[in-house]
Each structure stands twice: as C-alpha cells, then as structure tokens.
Short mmCIF file of C-alpha atoms in Angstrom, two decimals:
data_model
loop_
_atom_site.label_atom_id
_atom_site.label_comp_id
_atom_site.label_asym_id
_atom_site.label_seq_id
_atom_site.Cartn_x
_atom_site.Cartn_y
_atom_site.Cartn_z
CA MET A 1212 88.78 53.56 130.92
CA ASP A 1213 88.70 54.67 127.36
CA ARG A 1214 88.23 58.06 125.79
CA LEU A 1215 85.43 57.91 123.26
CA SER A 1216 85.28 59.21 119.67
CA ASN A 1217 81.59 59.87 118.88
CA THR A 1218 79.50 60.41 115.77
CA VAL A 1219 77.48 63.72 115.28
CA ARG A 1220 74.22 63.12 113.37
CA PRO A 1221 73.32 65.94 110.97
CA TYR A 1222 69.51 65.73 111.19
CA ALA A 1223 67.73 68.63 109.53
CA TRP A 1224 66.21 69.90 112.75
CA GLY A 1225 69.63 70.25 114.52
CA SER A 1226 71.22 73.50 115.61
CA ILE A 1227 74.05 74.66 113.48
CA THR A 1228 75.99 76.20 116.50
CA ALA A 1229 74.99 74.63 119.83
CA ILE A 1230 77.18 71.46 119.76
CA PRO A 1231 80.17 73.22 118.09
CA GLU A 1232 80.04 75.92 120.75
CA LEU A 1233 80.07 73.23 123.52
CA LEU A 1234 82.95 71.45 121.85
CA GLY A 1235 84.87 74.69 121.25
CA VAL A 1236 85.12 74.16 117.47
CA ALA A 1237 83.94 76.16 114.42
CA PRO A 1238 80.51 75.38 113.07
CA THR A 1239 80.46 73.57 109.67
CA GLY A 1240 77.43 75.44 108.51
CA GLU A 1241 75.39 72.24 108.65
CA PRO A 1242 72.96 71.15 111.32
CA GLN A 1243 74.60 69.21 114.10
CA ALA A 1244 71.68 67.56 115.85
CA GLU A 1245 72.89 64.68 118.06
CA MET A 1246 76.22 63.35 119.28
CA TRP A 1247 75.84 59.68 120.18
CA MET A 1248 77.79 57.99 123.02
CA GLY A 1249 77.43 54.30 123.41
CA ALA A 1250 77.01 51.03 121.53
CA HIS A 1251 74.08 51.65 119.20
CA PRO A 1252 74.80 49.60 116.07
CA GLY A 1253 73.92 52.55 113.83
CA ALA A 1254 76.78 54.72 115.11
CA PRO A 1255 78.77 53.12 117.90
CA SER A 1256 81.39 55.17 119.78
CA LEU A 1257 85.02 54.24 118.91
CA LEU A 1258 87.77 53.73 121.32
CA THR A 1259 91.45 52.69 121.37
CA ARG A 1260 92.65 50.18 124.05
CA THR A 1261 96.20 50.09 125.24
CA THR A 1262 97.76 46.68 124.57
CA ALA A 1263 99.56 44.50 127.16
CA ALA A 1264 102.81 45.84 125.74
CA GLY A 1265 101.68 49.42 126.62
CA GLU A 1266 101.08 50.41 123.02
CA ALA A 1267 97.91 51.95 121.60
CA GLY A 1268 95.93 49.24 119.76
CA PRO A 1269 93.59 49.69 116.77
CA GLU A 1270 90.54 51.87 117.00
CA GLN A 1271 87.49 49.68 117.68
CA PRO A 1272 83.74 50.23 117.89
CA LEU A 1273 82.39 49.94 121.46
CA THR A 1274 79.94 47.27 120.06
CA GLU A 1275 82.86 45.02 119.25
CA VAL A 1276 84.67 45.62 122.49
CA ILE A 1277 81.60 44.62 124.44
CA ALA A 1278 80.88 41.62 122.22
CA ALA A 1279 84.41 40.27 122.77
CA ASP A 1280 83.89 40.00 126.57
CA PRO A 1281 80.45 41.18 127.80
CA GLU A 1282 80.92 40.21 131.46
CA ARG A 1283 84.28 42.09 131.69
CA GLU A 1284 82.86 45.22 130.10
CA LEU A 1285 79.33 45.32 131.49
CA GLY A 1286 79.54 43.18 134.65
CA ARG A 1287 77.80 39.98 135.33
CA ALA A 1288 74.65 41.58 136.80
CA THR A 1289 74.16 43.78 133.79
CA VAL A 1290 74.54 40.88 131.38
CA GLU A 1291 72.08 38.71 133.42
CA LYS A 1292 69.49 41.53 133.45
CA PHE A 1293 69.83 43.05 129.98
CA GLY A 1294 71.83 40.59 127.90
CA PRO A 1295 75.37 41.09 126.43
CA ARG A 1296 74.73 44.67 125.25
CA LEU A 1297 74.88 48.16 126.64
CA PRO A 1298 71.19 48.87 127.40
CA PHE A 1299 71.33 52.70 127.03
CA LEU A 1300 72.35 55.44 124.60
CA LEU A 1301 73.65 58.75 125.79
CA LYS A 1302 73.44 61.82 123.57
CA LEU A 1303 74.07 65.51 123.31
CA LEU A 1304 70.87 66.74 121.62
CA ALA A 1305 70.77 70.26 120.00
CA ALA A 1306 67.40 71.24 118.56
CA GLY A 1307 67.30 74.26 116.28
CA ALA A 1308 63.85 73.42 115.06
CA PRO A 1309 61.01 71.15 116.27
CA LEU A 1310 61.53 67.41 116.23
CA SER A 1311 58.62 65.15 115.21
CA LEU A 1312 55.63 64.79 117.58
CA GLN A 1313 56.14 61.25 118.70
CA VAL A 1314 55.37 58.52 121.27
CA HIS A 1315 57.13 55.35 122.39
CA PRO A 1316 55.71 51.84 123.17
CA ASP A 1317 56.09 49.96 126.33
CA LEU A 1318 58.04 46.75 126.43
CA ALA A 1319 55.07 44.42 125.76
CA GLN A 1320 53.82 46.53 122.90
CA ALA A 1321 57.31 46.64 121.35
CA LYS A 1322 57.70 42.92 121.51
CA ARG A 1323 54.27 42.28 120.06
CA GLY A 1324 54.75 44.84 117.28
CA TYR A 1325 58.21 43.66 116.32
CA GLU A 1326 57.18 39.99 116.19
CA ASP A 1327 54.14 40.81 114.06
CA GLU A 1328 56.15 42.83 111.51
CA GLU A 1329 58.80 40.03 111.49
CA ARG A 1330 56.18 37.46 110.90
CA ARG A 1331 54.76 39.53 107.99
CA SER A 1332 58.30 39.96 106.54
CA VAL A 1333 58.16 43.74 106.59
CA PRO A 1334 61.74 44.85 105.66
CA ILE A 1335 63.47 46.40 108.65
CA ASP A 1336 64.39 49.43 106.55
CA ALA A 1337 60.97 49.86 104.91
CA PRO A 1338 59.63 53.45 105.32
CA HIS A 1339 56.33 52.01 106.70
CA ARG A 1340 58.06 49.71 109.21
CA THR A 1341 57.01 50.78 112.75
CA TYR A 1342 59.01 48.49 115.07
CA LYS A 1343 62.75 48.27 114.41
CA ASP A 1344 63.43 46.09 117.52
CA ALA A 1345 61.63 44.40 120.41
CA ASN A 1346 62.64 46.93 123.11
CA HIS A 1347 60.90 49.89 124.70
CA LYS A 1348 62.33 53.39 124.56
CA PRO A 1349 61.89 55.48 127.79
CA GLU A 1350 64.04 58.54 127.71
CA LEU A 1351 65.14 61.55 129.71
CA ILE A 1352 66.31 64.92 128.58
CA CYS A 1353 68.30 67.24 130.87
CA ALA A 1354 68.69 70.86 129.80
CA LEU A 1355 72.04 72.43 129.40
CA THR A 1356 70.52 75.66 128.08
CA PRO A 1357 66.92 76.95 128.26
CA PHE A 1358 65.11 74.08 126.54
CA ALA A 1359 61.54 74.10 125.11
CA GLY A 1360 59.35 71.09 124.41
CA LEU A 1361 55.89 69.52 124.44
CA CYS A 1362 55.09 66.81 126.89
CA GLY A 1363 51.83 64.96 127.64
CA PHE A 1364 48.23 65.95 127.10
CA ARG A 1365 46.95 68.98 128.93
CA PRO A 1366 43.36 68.95 130.25
CA PRO A 1367 40.88 69.07 127.33
CA ALA A 1368 39.24 72.23 128.61
CA GLU A 1369 42.62 74.01 128.40
CA ALA A 1370 43.32 72.77 124.93
CA ALA A 1371 39.75 73.75 123.89
CA GLU A 1372 40.25 77.26 125.32
CA ALA A 1373 43.50 77.71 123.44
CA MET A 1374 42.03 76.58 120.12
CA ALA A 1375 38.85 78.67 120.58
CA ALA A 1376 40.92 81.81 121.32
CA LEU A 1377 42.37 81.56 117.77
CA GLY A 1378 38.99 82.34 116.23
CA VAL A 1379 39.36 79.84 113.41
CA ASP A 1380 35.93 78.35 112.32
CA SER A 1381 37.49 75.01 111.10
CA LEU A 1382 38.92 74.38 114.63
CA LYS A 1383 35.41 74.62 116.20
CA PRO A 1384 34.57 70.91 115.65
CA TYR A 1385 37.74 69.99 117.72
CA VAL A 1386 36.75 72.54 120.35
CA ASP A 1387 33.28 70.96 120.60
CA LEU A 1388 34.70 67.39 120.85
CA LEU A 1389 37.08 68.44 123.67
CA GLY A 1390 34.11 69.67 125.67
CA ALA A 1391 31.58 66.91 124.97
CA HIS A 1392 33.15 63.77 126.25
CA PRO A 1393 35.00 62.36 129.30
CA GLU A 1394 38.68 63.21 129.18
CA GLU A 1395 40.01 59.94 127.56
CA ALA A 1396 37.35 59.84 124.92
CA ALA A 1397 37.71 63.53 124.12
CA LEU A 1398 41.46 63.34 123.54
CA ARG A 1399 41.16 60.12 121.52
CA GLU A 1400 38.36 61.47 119.29
CA VAL A 1401 40.15 64.71 118.63
CA LEU A 1402 43.53 63.19 117.81
CA THR A 1403 41.81 60.72 115.60
CA ALA A 1404 39.93 63.43 113.80
CA ILE A 1405 43.00 65.58 113.31
CA LEU A 1406 45.06 62.77 111.79
CA GLY A 1407 42.16 61.58 109.60
CA ALA A 1408 41.14 65.02 108.24
CA ASP A 1409 41.37 66.00 104.53
CA PRO A 1410 45.00 67.19 103.99
CA ALA A 1411 44.05 70.29 101.96
CA GLU A 1412 41.47 71.39 104.54
CA THR A 1413 43.93 70.74 107.30
CA ALA A 1414 46.56 72.79 105.58
CA GLU A 1415 44.24 75.72 105.35
CA THR A 1416 43.31 75.32 109.01
CA VAL A 1417 46.96 75.34 110.09
CA HIS A 1418 47.61 78.35 107.94
CA LEU A 1419 44.79 80.32 109.60
CA ALA A 1420 45.65 79.02 113.08
CA ALA A 1421 49.33 79.93 112.70
CA ALA A 1422 48.46 83.49 111.58
CA ALA A 1423 46.11 83.94 114.55
CA ALA A 1424 48.73 82.40 116.98
CA GLU A 1425 51.31 84.87 115.71
CA ARG A 1426 48.88 87.88 116.20
CA LEU A 1427 48.01 86.74 119.73
CA GLY A 1428 51.49 85.96 120.82
CA GLY A 1429 52.08 84.98 124.45
CA ALA A 1430 51.13 81.37 125.16
CA HIS A 1431 50.13 80.95 121.49
CA ALA A 1432 53.50 81.92 120.10
CA PRO A 1433 55.12 78.43 120.19
CA TYR A 1434 52.46 77.11 117.83
CA ALA A 1435 53.22 79.87 115.32
CA ARG A 1436 56.89 78.92 115.46
CA ILE A 1437 56.02 75.24 114.99
CA ALA A 1438 53.78 76.02 111.96
CA HIS A 1439 56.72 78.10 110.47
CA HIS A 1440 58.78 74.93 110.26
CA PHE A 1441 55.82 72.61 109.31
CA PRO A 1442 53.28 74.68 107.23
CA GLY A 1443 50.06 72.72 106.71
CA ASP A 1444 51.11 69.74 108.91
CA PRO A 1445 48.31 68.29 111.11
CA GLY A 1446 50.82 67.96 113.86
CA VAL A 1447 50.58 71.68 114.45
CA ILE A 1448 46.99 71.24 115.54
CA ALA A 1449 47.81 68.12 117.60
CA ALA A 1450 50.58 70.09 119.32
CA MET A 1451 47.82 72.32 120.80
CA LEU A 1452 46.58 69.35 122.84
CA LEU A 1453 49.92 69.06 124.68
CA ASN A 1454 51.59 70.83 127.63
CA TYR A 1455 54.21 73.36 126.57
CA VAL A 1456 57.30 73.17 128.82
CA GLU A 1457 60.33 75.38 129.22
CA LEU A 1458 63.17 73.76 131.13
CA GLN A 1459 65.97 75.76 132.83
CA PRO A 1460 69.56 74.40 132.84
CA GLY A 1461 69.72 71.40 135.18
CA GLU A 1462 66.02 70.56 134.91
CA ALA A 1463 64.87 67.40 133.16
CA LEU A 1464 61.84 65.64 131.64
CA PHE A 1465 61.24 61.87 131.78
CA LEU A 1466 59.26 60.50 128.77
CA GLY A 1467 57.65 57.12 129.60
CA ALA A 1468 55.66 54.86 127.30
CA GLY A 1469 52.56 56.29 125.59
CA VAL A 1470 53.31 59.94 126.39
CA PRO A 1471 53.21 62.15 123.26
CA HIS A 1472 56.02 64.67 123.14
CA ALA A 1473 58.31 66.72 120.96
CA TYR A 1474 61.50 68.77 121.52
CA LEU A 1475 61.39 72.27 120.13
CA ASP A 1476 64.55 74.25 120.90
CA GLY A 1477 67.65 74.04 123.09
CA LEU A 1478 70.68 71.89 124.04
CA GLY A 1479 70.53 69.01 126.45
CA VAL A 1480 71.91 65.69 127.56
CA GLU A 1481 69.55 62.89 126.58
CA ILE A 1482 69.62 59.29 127.70
CA MET A 1483 67.34 56.48 126.58
CA ALA A 1484 66.95 52.75 126.39
CA ASN A 1485 68.83 51.47 123.41
CA SER A 1486 65.98 51.25 120.92
CA ASP A 1487 64.82 52.84 117.61
CA ASN A 1488 61.00 52.36 118.24
CA VAL A 1489 59.32 55.65 117.50
CA LEU A 1490 55.66 56.23 116.47
CA ARG A 1491 55.14 59.61 114.99
CA CYS A 1492 52.02 61.83 115.39
CA GLY A 1493 52.92 64.72 113.11
CA LEU A 1494 55.60 67.41 112.40
CA THR A 1495 57.24 64.96 109.98
CA PRO A 1496 57.09 63.83 106.36
CA LYS A 1497 57.72 60.25 107.59
CA HIS A 1498 55.12 57.55 107.78
CA ILE A 1499 52.46 57.81 110.56
CA ASP A 1500 50.88 54.49 111.51
CA VAL A 1501 47.63 55.93 112.84
CA PRO A 1502 46.03 52.60 113.97
CA GLU A 1503 49.07 51.53 115.89
CA LEU A 1504 49.61 55.00 117.29
CA LEU A 1505 46.04 55.11 118.64
CA ARG A 1506 46.68 51.76 120.37
CA ILE A 1507 49.74 52.87 122.32
CA VAL A 1508 49.07 56.53 123.20
CA ARG A 1509 48.07 57.14 126.74
CA PHE A 1510 44.97 59.42 126.38
CA GLU A 1511 45.00 61.20 129.79
CA ALA A 1512 45.91 64.63 130.87
CA THR A 1513 49.27 64.66 132.78
CA GLU A 1514 51.50 67.21 134.42
CA PRO A 1515 54.84 67.44 132.61
CA GLY A 1516 56.67 66.40 135.78
CA ILE A 1517 59.83 68.45 135.58
CA LEU A 1518 62.67 66.64 137.40
CA ARG A 1519 65.38 68.31 139.51
CA PRO A 1520 68.34 66.27 140.65
CA GLU A 1521 68.46 64.87 144.20
CA ALA A 1522 71.75 65.52 145.91
CA SER A 1523 73.66 62.91 147.96
CA PRO A 1524 76.51 63.25 150.47
CA SER A 1525 78.98 62.10 147.82
CA GLY A 1526 78.11 65.06 145.65
CA GLU A 1527 76.21 62.95 143.13
CA GLU A 1528 72.97 64.60 141.93
CA LEU A 1529 70.66 61.89 140.63
CA TYR A 1530 67.71 62.19 138.24
CA GLU A 1531 65.27 59.58 139.58
CA THR A 1532 63.34 57.52 136.99
CA PRO A 1533 61.28 54.36 137.12
CA VAL A 1534 63.36 52.40 134.72
CA ASP A 1535 66.52 50.24 135.05
CA GLU A 1536 68.04 50.48 131.57
CA PHE A 1537 69.56 53.84 132.46
CA ARG A 1538 70.59 55.97 135.49
CA LEU A 1539 71.64 59.60 134.95
CA SER A 1540 73.48 61.74 137.48
CA ARG A 1541 75.60 64.82 137.55
CA PHE A 1542 78.66 65.93 139.52
CA ASP A 1543 79.68 69.62 139.89
CA LEU A 1544 83.33 69.48 140.83
CA SER A 1545 84.97 72.22 142.82
CA PRO A 1546 88.65 73.28 142.88
CA GLY A 1547 90.52 71.92 145.84
CA ALA A 1548 87.86 69.40 146.76
CA ALA A 1549 88.69 65.69 147.46
CA PRO A 1550 88.48 63.35 144.42
CA VAL A 1551 85.14 61.71 144.07
CA ASP A 1552 85.07 57.84 143.77
CA LEU A 1553 82.97 56.85 140.81
CA THR A 1554 83.70 53.18 140.77
CA ARG A 1555 80.67 50.97 140.16
CA ASP A 1556 80.02 47.33 139.25
CA THR A 1557 78.10 48.46 136.20
CA PRO A 1558 79.34 50.07 132.92
CA GLN A 1559 79.55 53.86 132.83
CA ILE A 1560 79.90 56.60 130.29
CA LEU A 1561 81.14 59.93 131.72
CA LEU A 1562 80.42 63.09 129.79
CA CYS A 1563 81.97 66.45 130.57
CA THR A 1564 79.75 69.47 129.86
CA GLY A 1565 81.81 72.27 131.37
CA GLY A 1566 85.19 73.08 132.89
CA ALA A 1567 88.24 70.90 132.85
CA PRO A 1568 87.79 67.96 135.17
CA ARG A 1569 89.81 64.77 135.26
CA ALA A 1570 88.51 61.20 135.14
CA GLY A 1571 91.31 58.95 136.44
CA GLU A 1572 94.35 59.94 134.46
CA LEU A 1573 92.40 61.53 131.59
CA ASP A 1574 91.86 65.29 131.17
CA LEU A 1575 88.42 66.10 129.90
CA ALA A 1576 87.01 69.13 128.11
CA PRO A 1577 83.40 70.03 127.33
CA GLY A 1578 81.78 67.45 124.96
CA THR A 1579 84.41 64.77 125.66
CA SER A 1580 83.45 61.41 127.12
CA VAL A 1581 84.85 58.15 128.35
CA PHE A 1582 83.75 54.55 128.76
CA VAL A 1583 84.46 52.96 132.11
CA PRO A 1584 84.04 49.11 132.17
CA SER A 1585 82.28 47.53 135.22
CA GLY A 1586 84.38 47.43 138.33
CA GLU A 1587 87.19 49.55 136.99
CA ARG A 1588 88.43 52.03 139.62
CA VAL A 1589 87.89 55.68 138.64
CA GLU A 1590 87.97 58.97 140.51
CA ALA A 1591 86.87 62.38 139.32
CA SER A 1592 88.69 65.54 140.30
CA GLY A 1593 89.48 69.09 139.12
CA THR A 1594 86.85 71.63 138.30
CA GLY A 1595 83.81 71.24 136.06
CA THR A 1596 80.66 69.29 135.39
CA LEU A 1597 80.41 65.55 134.75
CA PHE A 1598 77.32 63.54 133.75
CA ARG A 1599 77.39 59.88 134.54
CA ALA A 1600 75.28 57.36 132.61
CA THR A 1601 75.01 53.86 133.85
CA VAL A 1602 72.34 51.13 134.61
CA VAL A 1603 70.43 49.78 137.55
CA ALA A 1604 71.48 46.17 137.88
#
C-alpha cells in the first residue's frame, strides 16, 4: 500500500478555496479545480515504494509502477478484462463556476470516432480533434458539499414553459419547436437550431434572457448565473433544456453515454472511466463538433436519477452503477468500532474526506489517498470517512 502524491489541475472554472479547505492548507489565490488520483498519463499520481532493504525507493509515477508488473498491481482478472492499465480515474472536483455543457460517447462510438480521426491523421492535440482515445467515459459525481448541476433533458413542455416565461421574443421559435413535434424530434431540432443560430443574434438573445432570468429569480436564477460566466454563449439557452439538480452531501449522479450535463458549483468526489473523450455543447470557447454531437446525444427526457448509497452489513455504502470500469463506495468509520477489512483482488484507491482514519499502518487526513495493489491485505480503522475506488472484474 502506497501513499499517493497527486496533481491539482488549475482550470479556470475551479474554486479558489474548496480543495485547500479540505486539505487544510492556505489557498494560493488561483483556481484549484481537480485533484487527480490514478494513472492517467496526463497527470499520474506519484508514489514511493519501500525497497527489499527497507529503505524508501525513488518516487515513481503510478503509470510506471503498473507497467512494470500489471498482474501484481491490478490482478489477473482486471488485466484480462481491461488490459494492463488502471481503468478508472478518481478526482476531487471543485467547481466555482460552470463547467462546459458536454456529453460522452458510448464505447462503440468512441472506437469508431477514434479510428476515423486516426485514419484521417488528425493530430491528437489538434483543437478540433474530438476523440482522444478509443474508450467511453461514464462518470459519477458524489457531493461532499451542496452541489449544483445540469443533467439530462427535461420534458420539452417544461423547457418551453421556462423559456416562454422569460418574455424574450427571439426565444419564441424555440418555444414553438418544443411544442410542435414528438419529444425526440423537438429536442433535436431545438438544440440544432440553438447551435446553428447567428452568433450576434444569439448573444443578444442570451443577454435579454439573462436579464429576464435575474428579474424572475427562483427556478430561473441558475440561468442568470450561468450567463454571468458565459455572456452571449448559446450554451446558456441550451442549458434551459436540461434538468437542474441540487445534490446534498452524500448524494450522487451517474452520467452515462449520450446524456448532456454540466457541473455548476460545489465540491465532490468524481470517478470516471479513464478517457478524455468529451463532446461539448456550449459554455466553452473550445471547439464544438456539432455533427458528431448530434449523432451521440440521447434526445429523450430523463429524470436526473439521484443516487444514494446502499449500505451493507460490513459498513460499506455502495453507489450502484451499470459499468465495470469503476466501483465507488464509502465507509463512515466510528471510534471504538472493529477494523473493517478492505482487502480485494482488484486494485483500489482509498481517499479520506474527513476525520483521521487509518488504512493499514498509514494515518490519513482529509484529501490524502493511498493505492492498494490487488490482493494486498488492508484494514481501515479510526474515525472518519473513506471513499473506495476500485473495479468490477
């Protein structure tokens, strides 16, 4: 078992204070958006292994540790199912402003898109490149603080009512489209129209809609806040098509393929399949591949589907999802309770989010994490909250 040293990514939308407060350190004054825990090649966690002589070895990226002996670190079943790599990435995510409105492909779409761009020799770092790898990217966000986001299309009639209430004439064509077709066709036509509209006209519509949303307040207030960060962006109008969700600490959202979403504000634990495939729909200056986006979005109204953990006799509280690349659970450890056996035949990352628990012989503090190789015996004890990230293999 190895204590991890993790990279914090300073994306512009990140909170300045949330991650430092969890870690118990002073803010730097710069946004601290995500702390990555895992073996993503862009920012792998670092660890120091003890040598056979009992001395501390050199600091190594987790990617290199796994590559040196995949079966030892991940277990044979994990390697056979996912290949010689850690198939998930765990994060602390701290949103101080809205992230881009986005959607992820399913596995078949990702493979097809990646192979197509490779065949056309699109540089992997090109701004207009859509598929960075051949993997899908389901994800789950679990709130540590009140957490706001957008998730999935709401019924077209509800979206039409929200737009109509703003009293903005240039929104009326979208309102009419939402009421004139079956659900799937209505949502598809409106999103297509929003993304294809004249930029200058759209900017004026967003300005008027934001002012009206601010006056109305209530359920319209989130759209005024979004427009404050993205004045003139068509994603502000697209956001009105989606469900607004507020998670309480301990609640979670699962985002499957084709579901448009955006995180708006709050601190959470996020876990995802280890992929960089994101198609953006707005709230971003980055490239929007409209034709590909329209191919992979699921144009159907859905309930946000808030997840609450399911408790087991062992004290593990599991967030059930339909994917095998990751499995997220939580342990609330109490003083004086018997140690909890966390040993598994799959790789694990344990993350402390509160208190002062112990993992094996390591004392943990909020924001600290450890990597546990497959099959290594580990018990959790003490007082505090531990999240466990692993796979289903």
